[in-house]
Amino acid sequence: MSESLVSVRDVSKRYVKGKERVEVLHSLDLEVPAGDFLALMGPSGSGKTTLLNLIGGLDTPSSGTISIGGDRIDQMSSAQLARWRARNVGFIFQFYNLLPVLTAQRNVELPLLLTKLGASERKRRALTALKVVGLEDRAKHYPRELSGGQEQRVAIARAFVSDPTLLLADEPTGDLDRETADEVLDLLQILNREHGKTIIMVTHDPRAADHAKRTVHLDKGSLVDQAAA
Amino acid sequence: MNTLHLVRKNLGRKKVRTLFTGLSIVIAFLLFGLLGALRNSFTLGVELAGADRLITVHKVSLVQLLPISYLRNIQSTEGVDKVAHFTWFGGYYQDPKQQFFAAPTDPEMLFEVYSEWKIVDGSLDAWQRNRTGMLIGQSMATINGWKVGDRLPIGSTIYAQSDGNRSWEFTVEAIFSDGADGANEQALYFHYDYFDEARQFGQGQVGWYVTKVADPDTSEEVARAIDIQFANSAAETKTSTEKGWVQGFAQQFGNIGLIVTSILGAVFFTMLLVAGNTMAQSVRERTSELAVLKTLGFSDARVMRMVLYESLMLAVVAGGIGLLLSVVMAGGMRAAVSQFLPGFAINSDTLLTGVGLIILLGLITGLLPALSAMRLNVVTALARR
Ligand SMILES: Nc1ncnc2c1ncn2[C@@H]1O[C@H](COP(=O)(O)OP(=O)(O)OP(=O)(O)O)[C@@H](O)[C@H]1O
Ligand SMILES: [Mg+2]
């Protein structure tokens, strides 16, 4: 495999609540090469979301280093992280998290507001992204007018519209039925294979994990095994 | 799309709530404008009243008349430059309920005392020569559509002619402008000599005297000197400056400035609570949306600004409509109330204060929600759902 895009080294994450200290991740190491499609599995509460948030620069580790494409994101300030996220990472959530007041096209366009692109170019790119997920005819629809699967596809379009190298998905099919879930997973696969996106996907569903190139298991804050799929 | 689009859409998410909050802001600033106009009217009257003019009325009450013979006494009082006299006519045109200021006076003396007035149509000379001619103010002419040469029946609620007829016919000979804000233009003057001969009763008496003093600094002494001459007579007088007179008149209504300011203060405070609550609620409802924006890379500062824009937009649009409405309404009411509230208008000071308050309202009501949006922690906000 090519060299690592994501490099998590000796990372611990502790939460302090009053006198209690909960260590959610223990000296965790994880390398994800560019172009990988990694499924992250594990029981509830094992720390999957926590790890994903750290890799996506939404949170910072208590100790250890995280570098993404050579950027040491564990040392960035929150303003730096915001800027870094806008350029390098796209998030996909279990509950889609589209803004209800915006149409599909404008939801997709949202991350582009942080770029220097002009209005017409932003619109063009948003429509292109919608075309990739097969929803160009739904551009003017509001989230409430879309099915769950369609909403998730819009959310995926929003995640890659600004062309980040890394896509992070937290149980993207957790709220979808089998068939719709497969459509979404196929879409992620296309993004991985044809558009070269590196994807890390948290999932509880072994069949979803089958779409990934490999799967790692997290248990009580440590990686258990790292078998190639 | 741009950030403003999103801000606008967010305001529209709870349309009824935004509408009601907006409406209360509209009404608050409408009230602000109209009360401001009212306050202006009271302070303006005081400011415009000449310090060099004295008004002499009957000591007992305004409605009691004074002998015309006092004219000579006042004229010869030391420090007096010019004198004119007036009598309340209770004038109206067609509808007795719509009274206006109409007074018989001496056509020569009037312009000696009010020397700043200018004839804008017709001729002063023509009016002075025509015993049944009248002089009207420009705003009175405009409102009623009266022109020079019009012959009009002017009714009186007080005086009948010797034949019992309460309708008096006068011809418009001249139209004047007061050279200031028009506060004195809702007025109609005609010849005292003609009036005195024709009226059924009250011959040889006038309502009040207006005196122009030679040196405004001596106003107080001149006023005292006038009153002393008539002390212990059948008709004692009370003389005060025109300014003091207007002020005393205004004070019958209490301290208008203070009242207006207190009302507006209470209204503004209420607005803070209403709009502040709307904003706080609206931000609390979309905690997870704000968190999503942050995951997309919107910085804390940017998210904070967006919330502030939202409260500002609400305040500016609604407050702006309110102010605009107040200007339109004050303009419409101006003519109708000009006799009682001269200078009833929203001046630029009031407008600027209004704009300042609108921005302040927007900033204050948005501040707390904006700060909490800024501090919002993405990880906990997303986990909370
Ligand atoms: N902000 C926090 N403060 C304290 N403890 C936290 C916080 N966030 C997460 N935890 C704890 O960390 C542990 C791991 O949480 P995390 O959300 O990463 O689990 P997960 O593997 O994603 O679980 P699930 O499959 O249910 O989503 C849990 O025990 C959780 O209670
Ligand atoms: Mg989780």
XYZ file of C-alpha atoms and ligand atoms in Angstrom:
646
model
C 0.000 0.000 0.000
C 1.018 3.581 -0.544
C 2.207 5.735 2.310
C -0.091 6.781 5.147
C -2.547 9.607 4.718
C -3.779 9.305 8.282
C -1.268 8.570 10.984
C -2.511 8.164 14.554
C 0.334 7.490 17.013
C 0.079 6.637 20.667
C -3.129 8.601 21.002
C -5.043 8.662 24.263
C -8.264 10.485 24.919
C -9.464 11.146 28.422
C -12.599 12.864 29.599
C -12.584 14.450 33.004
C -15.917 14.731 34.662
C -15.686 16.095 38.182
C -13.254 13.841 40.026
C -13.737 11.007 37.607
C -11.373 10.457 34.738
C -12.550 8.292 31.893
C -9.969 7.145 29.425
C -11.848 6.457 26.209
C -8.855 5.690 23.963
C -5.645 4.082 25.191
C -2.350 4.669 23.388
C -3.927 3.940 20.079
C -1.991 3.563 16.826
C -3.619 3.605 13.420
C -2.237 4.092 9.923
C -4.581 4.659 7.013
C -2.967 4.817 3.590
C -4.240 7.179 0.935
C -6.981 5.549 -1.129
C -8.027 3.205 1.655
C -11.623 2.434 2.551
C -11.537 1.475 6.200
C -14.431 0.133 8.233
C -14.207 0.840 11.949
C -16.257 -1.588 14.019
C -16.766 -2.247 17.668
C -19.324 -2.398 20.431
C -21.214 0.643 21.549
C -19.139 2.882 23.749
C -15.845 1.470 22.520
C -14.700 4.878 21.293
C -15.376 4.758 17.548
C -16.985 8.177 17.319
C -14.322 9.606 19.573
C -11.571 8.318 17.299
C -13.334 9.574 14.185
C -13.773 13.031 15.747
C -10.065 13.139 16.556
C -9.085 12.201 12.999
C -11.531 14.766 11.629
C -10.109 17.539 13.782
C -13.340 18.072 15.719
C -11.610 17.214 18.951
C -8.022 17.048 20.143
C -6.259 14.082 21.765
C -5.162 14.145 25.399
C -1.798 12.777 24.307
C -0.185 11.351 21.194
C 0.063 12.723 17.678
C -2.263 12.787 14.718
C -1.033 13.806 11.314
C -3.119 13.909 8.204
C -1.327 14.289 4.900
C 1.632 15.631 6.860
C -0.403 18.171 8.883
C -0.049 17.794 12.670
C -3.659 18.464 13.519
C -3.213 17.641 17.209
C -1.300 20.862 17.591
C -3.725 23.144 15.804
C -5.866 25.813 17.423
C -9.612 25.596 16.963
C -9.561 28.319 14.308
C -6.775 26.494 12.453
C -8.703 23.250 12.730
C -11.828 24.871 11.268
C -9.833 26.067 8.284
C -8.161 22.677 7.942
C -11.497 20.832 8.061
C -12.979 23.035 5.370
C -10.177 22.040 3.006
C -9.291 18.473 3.889
C -12.154 16.495 5.286
C -15.812 15.747 4.616
C -18.187 14.400 7.265
C -21.143 12.067 6.806
C -23.438 11.483 9.788
C -25.970 8.842 10.724
C -28.813 11.379 10.713
C -27.628 13.252 7.583
C -27.635 16.613 9.371
C -28.793 18.654 6.398
C -29.988 22.176 7.124
C -33.783 22.025 6.827
C -34.083 25.630 5.645
C -31.926 25.100 2.553
C -32.625 23.209 -0.665
C -30.544 20.157 -1.537
C -28.411 22.193 -3.893
C -27.750 24.878 -1.314
C -26.963 22.348 1.366
C -24.325 20.939 -0.950
C -23.067 24.411 -1.737
C -22.608 25.264 1.943
C -18.942 24.181 2.327
C -18.060 26.189 -0.795
C -19.033 29.399 1.002
C -15.712 28.996 2.781
C -13.784 29.035 -0.498
C -12.940 31.900 -2.802
C -15.117 30.511 -5.588
C -17.620 32.832 -7.249
C -21.357 32.299 -6.916
C -21.903 30.734 -10.335
C -18.945 28.391 -9.937
C -20.207 27.344 -6.500
C -23.585 26.582 -7.950
C -22.067 24.627 -10.840
C -19.990 22.494 -8.506
C -22.924 21.830 -6.212
C -24.979 20.637 -9.171
C -22.115 18.452 -10.382
C -21.843 16.846 -6.950
C -25.581 16.233 -6.934
C -25.232 14.592 -10.333
C -22.574 12.233 -8.979
C -24.983 11.051 -6.280
C -27.811 10.820 -8.837
C -29.981 13.592 -7.435
C -29.607 16.412 -9.947
C -33.382 16.385 -10.429
C -33.861 17.015 -6.702
C -31.692 20.132 -6.548
C -34.560 22.432 -5.615
C -36.065 20.095 -3.042
C -35.885 20.710 0.668
C -34.651 17.915 2.977
C -38.176 17.269 4.261
C -39.193 16.471 0.684
C -36.537 13.752 0.349
C -36.379 10.161 1.554
C -33.766 9.132 4.119
C -31.583 7.551 1.465
C -31.810 10.658 -0.709
C -31.001 12.879 2.241
C -27.921 10.808 2.941
C -26.826 11.050 -0.672
C -27.199 14.832 -0.514
C -25.119 14.757 2.669
C -22.475 12.726 0.845
C -22.473 15.254 -1.994
C -21.950 17.985 0.600
C -19.055 15.996 2.091
C -17.087 15.751 -1.149
C -18.122 18.929 -2.997
C -15.062 20.808 -1.827
C -12.896 17.892 -2.971
C -11.321 16.827 0.353
C -8.938 13.889 0.375
C -10.550 12.306 3.408
C -14.178 11.318 4.005
C -15.302 10.353 7.521
C -18.625 8.596 7.958
C -20.167 7.779 11.337
C -22.699 4.994 10.846
C -23.869 6.434 7.528
C -26.348 3.586 6.995
C -27.458 3.253 10.605
C -30.817 4.808 9.895
C -31.493 3.232 6.498
C -33.093 -0.007 5.335
C -30.987 -2.714 3.685
C -31.610 -1.663 0.104
C -31.097 2.038 0.619
C -28.049 1.304 2.737
C -26.569 -0.665 -0.168
C -27.093 2.280 -2.521
C -25.288 4.574 -0.117
C -22.466 2.071 0.381
C -22.111 1.603 -3.386
C -21.853 5.339 -3.692
C -19.084 5.465 -1.088
C -17.334 2.690 -2.975
C -17.472 4.699 -6.202
C -16.085 7.725 -4.426
C -13.275 5.563 -3.111
C -12.443 3.723 -6.319
C -13.168 6.268 -9.015
C -12.548 9.547 -7.243
C -9.689 8.387 -5.060
C -11.249 9.447 -1.750
C -9.839 7.902 1.382
C -12.755 6.816 3.539
C -13.033 5.870 7.190
C -16.465 4.544 8.063
C -17.758 3.649 11.509
C -20.375 0.914 11.364
C -22.089 -1.707 13.449
C -23.160 -3.661 10.416
C -20.804 -6.391 9.135
C -22.465 -6.264 5.711
C -21.684 -2.598 5.498
C -18.113 -3.339 6.485
C -17.937 -5.764 3.555
C -18.034 -2.786 1.197
C -14.801 -1.494 2.732
C -11.340 -2.637 1.727
C -10.507 -3.605 5.276
C -11.947 -3.527 8.765
C -10.460 -2.709 12.142
C -12.126 -3.499 15.452
C -12.121 -1.249 18.433
C -12.844 -2.575 21.900
C -12.718 -0.561 25.098
C -10.518 2.049 23.511
C -7.954 -0.223 21.861
C -7.676 -1.720 18.395
C -8.133 -5.472 18.489
C -6.962 -6.719 15.109
C -6.259 -5.212 11.762
C -7.129 -7.782 9.110
C -7.238 -6.830 5.453
C -10.620 -7.414 3.918
C -26.302 31.533 -2.409
C -24.384 33.488 0.181
C -24.282 33.808 3.938
C -27.094 36.371 3.882
C -29.335 33.871 2.160
C -28.792 31.435 5.002
C -29.385 34.183 7.561
C -32.639 35.115 5.868
C -33.737 31.489 5.665
C -33.024 30.994 9.342
C -35.217 33.963 10.198
C -37.970 32.397 8.150
C -37.885 29.015 9.853
C -40.577 29.937 12.381
C -42.535 32.396 10.280
C -45.232 33.231 12.810
C -42.764 33.823 15.603
C -40.552 36.019 13.431
C -43.601 37.875 12.131
C -44.901 38.680 15.598
C -41.521 39.727 16.877
C -41.046 41.817 13.754
C -44.461 43.416 14.141
C -43.799 44.394 17.718
C -40.531 45.999 16.618
C -42.385 47.822 13.822
C -44.924 49.155 16.307
C -42.236 50.108 18.814
C -40.381 52.232 16.274
C -43.589 53.678 14.866
C -44.344 54.811 18.399
C -40.797 56.062 18.770
C -41.141 58.251 15.677
C -44.555 59.665 16.524
C -43.691 60.388 20.156
C -40.481 61.974 18.927
C -42.529 64.226 16.660
C -44.755 65.128 19.593
C -41.764 66.019 21.726
C -40.292 68.063 18.877
C -43.512 69.945 18.570
C -43.396 70.948 22.216
C -39.743 71.905 22.314
C -39.884 73.563 18.899
C -42.700 75.870 19.921
C -40.635 77.027 22.845
C -37.507 77.470 20.774
C -39.202 79.342 17.965
C -41.045 81.731 20.189
C -39.197 85.014 19.984
C -37.535 86.168 23.177
C -38.036 89.722 22.029
C -41.831 89.414 22.003
C -44.152 89.812 24.991
C -47.743 88.733 25.298
C -50.169 90.696 27.451
C -53.418 89.036 28.462
C -56.135 89.673 31.026
C -54.864 88.711 34.460
C -57.957 86.686 35.299
C -58.174 84.565 32.175
C -57.478 84.406 28.498
C -61.106 84.778 27.532
C -61.532 88.136 29.272
C -61.064 91.081 26.964
C -58.858 94.155 27.389
C -59.678 97.742 26.381
C -58.196 98.909 23.056
C -57.105 102.029 24.936
C -54.287 100.011 26.538
C -52.570 100.116 23.150
C -51.494 103.699 23.673
C -50.240 102.985 27.219
C -48.242 99.968 26.149
C -46.810 101.780 23.154
C -45.486 104.550 25.346
C -43.945 102.181 27.909
C -40.191 102.475 28.030
C -38.364 99.723 26.131
C -41.327 98.935 23.878
C -40.610 98.998 20.171
C -43.912 97.969 18.492
C -47.278 96.663 19.603
C -50.105 94.800 17.907
C -53.383 93.493 19.226
C -55.440 90.409 18.453
C -58.853 89.049 19.342
C -59.926 85.403 19.354
C -62.606 85.080 16.670
C -63.415 81.362 16.967
C -63.247 81.100 13.196
C -64.260 78.179 11.048
C -65.069 77.423 7.426
C -68.323 75.521 6.863
C -67.846 73.135 9.800
C -67.993 74.791 13.256
C -66.196 71.800 14.748
C -63.109 72.556 12.657
C -61.980 75.773 14.257
C -58.796 77.497 13.270
C -56.842 80.516 14.339
C -58.566 83.620 12.991
C -58.119 87.060 14.494
C -58.938 90.664 13.744
C -55.841 92.817 14.045
C -54.320 96.042 12.805
C -52.842 95.329 9.341
C -50.015 97.843 9.810
C -49.041 96.839 13.319
C -49.095 93.101 12.575
C -46.121 93.368 10.237
C -44.270 95.680 12.557
C -44.352 93.076 15.301
C -43.893 90.053 13.039
C -41.400 91.716 10.758
C -39.865 88.404 9.666
C -43.045 87.320 7.867
C -43.007 87.550 4.068
C -45.824 87.987 1.586
C -45.592 85.129 -0.917
C -48.720 85.835 -2.965
C -51.025 88.819 -3.450
C -49.942 92.098 -1.938
C -49.706 93.491 1.563
C -50.757 96.847 0.287
C -53.959 95.427 -1.222
C -54.848 93.758 2.077
C -54.151 96.876 4.074
C -56.399 98.905 1.776
C -59.330 96.448 1.590
C -61.397 96.611 4.807
C -62.971 93.229 4.096
C -59.758 91.663 2.868
C -57.958 88.945 4.712
C -54.416 87.687 5.056
C -53.878 83.950 5.350
C -50.894 81.746 6.119
C -49.345 79.704 3.373
C -50.117 76.323 4.957
C -53.717 77.358 5.546
C -53.968 78.326 1.879
C -52.453 75.037 0.748
C -54.618 72.859 2.974
C -57.890 74.525 2.011
C -56.923 75.235 -1.561
C -57.591 78.971 -1.109
C -56.144 81.502 -3.546
C -55.782 85.234 -3.720
C -59.099 86.719 -4.880
C -61.250 84.013 -3.248
C -64.247 85.425 -1.410
C -65.016 83.189 1.531
C -67.650 83.042 4.253
C -65.846 82.649 7.562
C -68.057 81.620 10.449
C -67.503 82.690 14.040
C -68.478 80.750 17.128
C -68.362 84.003 19.126
C -69.185 87.097 17.147
C -72.259 87.892 15.090
C -72.545 90.929 12.856
C -74.999 93.655 13.889
C -77.692 92.046 11.743
C -77.250 88.798 13.695
C -75.426 87.003 10.906
C -72.583 84.854 12.214
C -71.046 84.448 8.799
C -68.436 86.996 7.780
C -67.315 87.403 4.180
C -63.688 88.177 3.459
C -61.600 88.275 0.303
C -58.154 86.711 0.287
C -55.800 89.595 -0.565
C -52.425 88.196 0.517
C -50.725 84.995 1.608
C -47.769 85.026 4.008
C -44.986 82.692 5.010
C -43.547 82.910 8.525
C -40.054 82.359 7.163
C -39.492 79.476 9.597
C -41.140 76.058 9.831
C -44.647 77.257 9.077
C -45.835 76.902 12.660
C -47.575 80.294 12.440
C -49.078 79.774 9.008
C -52.262 78.053 10.117
C -53.754 81.477 10.633
C -56.122 84.034 9.163
C -56.109 87.791 9.876
C -58.524 90.568 8.973
C -59.144 94.245 9.766
C -59.976 95.050 13.380
C -61.602 98.374 12.434
C -64.106 96.699 10.170
C -64.711 93.914 12.710
C -65.210 96.354 15.581
C -67.780 98.382 13.679
C -69.698 95.373 12.435
C -69.842 93.210 15.562
C -72.868 93.040 17.822
C -71.026 93.437 21.116
C -67.616 93.929 22.660
C -66.799 97.193 20.890
C -63.518 98.781 21.849
C -62.073 95.600 23.292
C -59.329 93.228 22.159
C -58.123 89.785 23.220
C -54.431 90.272 23.803
C -51.460 92.413 22.923
C -48.158 91.319 21.445
C -45.275 93.658 22.141
C -41.914 93.739 20.461
C -39.258 95.003 22.851
C -36.337 97.100 21.715
C -33.790 95.011 23.615
C -34.562 91.331 24.408
C -32.371 91.553 27.521
C -34.839 93.964 29.089
C -37.918 91.790 28.381
C -38.540 91.043 32.044
C -38.482 94.675 33.100
C -40.649 95.813 30.207
C -43.210 93.131 31.057
C -43.335 94.349 34.648
C -43.574 97.969 33.551
C -46.571 97.166 31.336
C -48.467 95.330 34.064
C -47.836 98.018 36.706
C -49.722 100.618 34.669
C -52.921 98.601 34.803
C -52.653 97.444 38.373
C -55.809 98.119 40.395
C -57.733 98.939 37.226
C -60.870 97.113 36.119
C -58.836 94.982 33.741
C -55.473 94.019 35.212
C -52.956 92.430 32.871
C -50.402 89.656 32.906
C -47.449 90.002 30.579
C -44.917 87.297 29.827
C -42.449 86.494 27.072
C -43.804 84.569 24.105
C -41.367 81.834 25.022
C -42.507 81.675 28.597
C -46.078 81.705 27.412
C -45.597 78.737 25.079
C -43.631 76.971 27.797
C -46.347 77.545 30.336
C -48.871 76.281 27.836
C -46.830 73.148 27.217
C -46.362 72.566 30.932
C -50.084 72.220 31.353
C -49.493 68.784 29.886
C -46.695 67.960 32.287
C -43.081 67.471 31.365
C -43.654 66.087 27.897
C -39.994 65.339 27.246
C -39.690 63.231 30.379
C -42.953 61.426 29.757
C -42.014 60.605 26.188
C -38.561 59.419 27.193
C -39.968 57.174 29.930
C -42.517 55.601 27.609
C -39.879 54.973 24.972
C -37.489 53.557 27.557
C -40.107 51.073 28.709
C -40.955 50.158 25.120
C -37.303 49.634 24.210
C -36.718 47.473 27.275
C -39.732 45.343 26.370
C -38.408 45.023 22.844
C -35.077 43.786 24.191
C -36.880 41.032 26.059
C -39.173 40.085 23.177
C -36.557 40.065 20.429
C -33.885 38.663 22.744
C -36.138 35.767 23.661
C -36.937 35.072 20.017
C -33.272 34.992 19.132
C -32.293 32.843 22.102
C -35.025 30.350 21.339
C -34.235 30.234 17.658
C -30.562 29.542 18.321
C -31.291 26.944 20.991
C -33.492 25.073 18.540
C -30.722 24.548 16.063
C -27.778 23.661 18.218
C -27.014 20.646 16.058
C -27.244 22.685 12.849
C -24.734 25.153 14.191
C -22.514 22.229 15.151
C -22.789 20.883 11.596
C -21.711 24.230 10.202
C -18.676 24.040 12.430
C -17.788 20.529 11.244
C -17.948 21.877 7.687
C -15.243 24.330 8.659
C -17.239 27.430 9.611
C -15.140 29.056 12.308
C -16.489 29.968 15.740
C -16.267 33.652 14.842
C -18.139 33.121 11.607
C -20.945 31.232 13.290
C -21.166 33.999 15.880
C -21.389 36.641 13.165
C -24.148 34.741 11.418
C -26.297 34.814 14.539
C -25.591 38.512 14.999
C -26.515 39.217 11.365
C -29.765 37.452 12.008
C -30.789 39.597 14.951
C -29.528 42.691 13.143
C -31.515 41.857 10.042
C -34.673 41.402 12.080
C -34.136 44.675 13.923
C -33.122 46.653 10.826
C -35.946 45.455 8.595
C -38.696 45.708 11.222
C -37.329 48.831 12.897
C -36.766 50.442 9.505
C -40.342 49.779 8.469
C -41.538 51.208 11.790
C -39.473 54.386 11.412
C -40.535 54.796 7.802
C -44.181 54.379 8.739
C -43.807 56.958 11.469
C -42.333 59.465 9.005
C -45.188 58.846 6.568
C -47.812 59.047 9.298
C -46.317 62.142 10.916
C -46.291 63.779 7.481
C -49.942 62.915 7.034
C -50.939 64.117 10.496
C -48.888 67.258 10.356
C -51.450 69.435 8.642
C -54.298 68.161 10.773
C -52.554 68.859 14.071
C -50.503 71.889 13.048
C -52.745 74.312 14.870
C -52.341 72.605 18.216
C -48.946 70.995 17.634
C -46.935 73.271 15.388
C -43.721 71.669 14.230
C -45.118 68.147 14.628
C -42.488 66.384 12.523
C -39.729 63.818 12.862
C -36.460 65.662 12.594
C -33.108 64.208 11.593
C -32.010 63.948 15.230
C -34.944 61.695 16.017
C -34.270 59.626 12.903
C -30.595 59.216 13.738
C -31.421 58.221 17.305
C -33.938 55.750 15.897
C -31.369 54.209 13.580
C -28.922 54.001 16.471
C -31.499 52.286 18.666
C -32.333 49.826 15.896
C -28.705 48.786 15.577
C -28.346 48.640 19.349
C -31.447 46.468 19.557
C -30.070 44.108 16.923
C -26.682 43.837 18.611
C -27.924 43.434 22.166
C -30.569 40.843 21.345
C -28.123 38.865 19.231
C -25.215 39.072 21.617
C -25.947 36.273 24.068
C -27.205 33.776 21.471
C -24.228 34.667 19.267
C -21.808 34.053 22.107
C -23.357 30.716 22.976
C -23.275 29.757 19.292
C -19.614 30.680 19.222
C -18.802 28.650 22.325
C -20.827 25.675 21.177
C -18.726 22.515 21.353
C -19.158 20.457 18.183
C -18.508 17.066 19.733
C -20.947 17.400 22.604
C -23.551 19.167 20.452
C -23.513 16.341 17.910
C -23.509 13.623 20.577
C -26.463 15.193 22.378
C -29.078 14.266 19.795
N -17.848 14.420 26.112
C -17.737 13.268 26.798
N -17.565 13.304 28.145
C -17.453 12.160 28.852
N -17.467 10.954 28.304
C -17.625 10.848 26.977
C -17.767 12.003 26.156
N -17.908 11.605 24.860
C -17.855 10.250 24.899
N -17.697 9.803 26.144
C -17.577 8.405 26.547
O -16.601 7.800 25.759
C -16.970 6.485 25.453
C -16.891 6.272 23.967
O -17.847 7.033 23.309
P -18.048 7.017 21.739
O -19.170 7.932 21.412
O -16.751 7.260 21.084
O -18.480 5.509 21.517
P -18.928 4.790 20.179
O -17.996 3.652 19.978
O -19.050 5.778 19.090
O -20.348 4.247 20.591
P -21.650 4.107 19.690
O -21.444 2.866 18.878
O -22.722 3.902 20.703
O -21.778 5.308 18.915
C -18.350 6.260 26.010
O -18.236 5.536 27.200
C -18.852 7.648 26.278
O -19.663 7.630 27.405
Mg -20.627 6.620 17.972
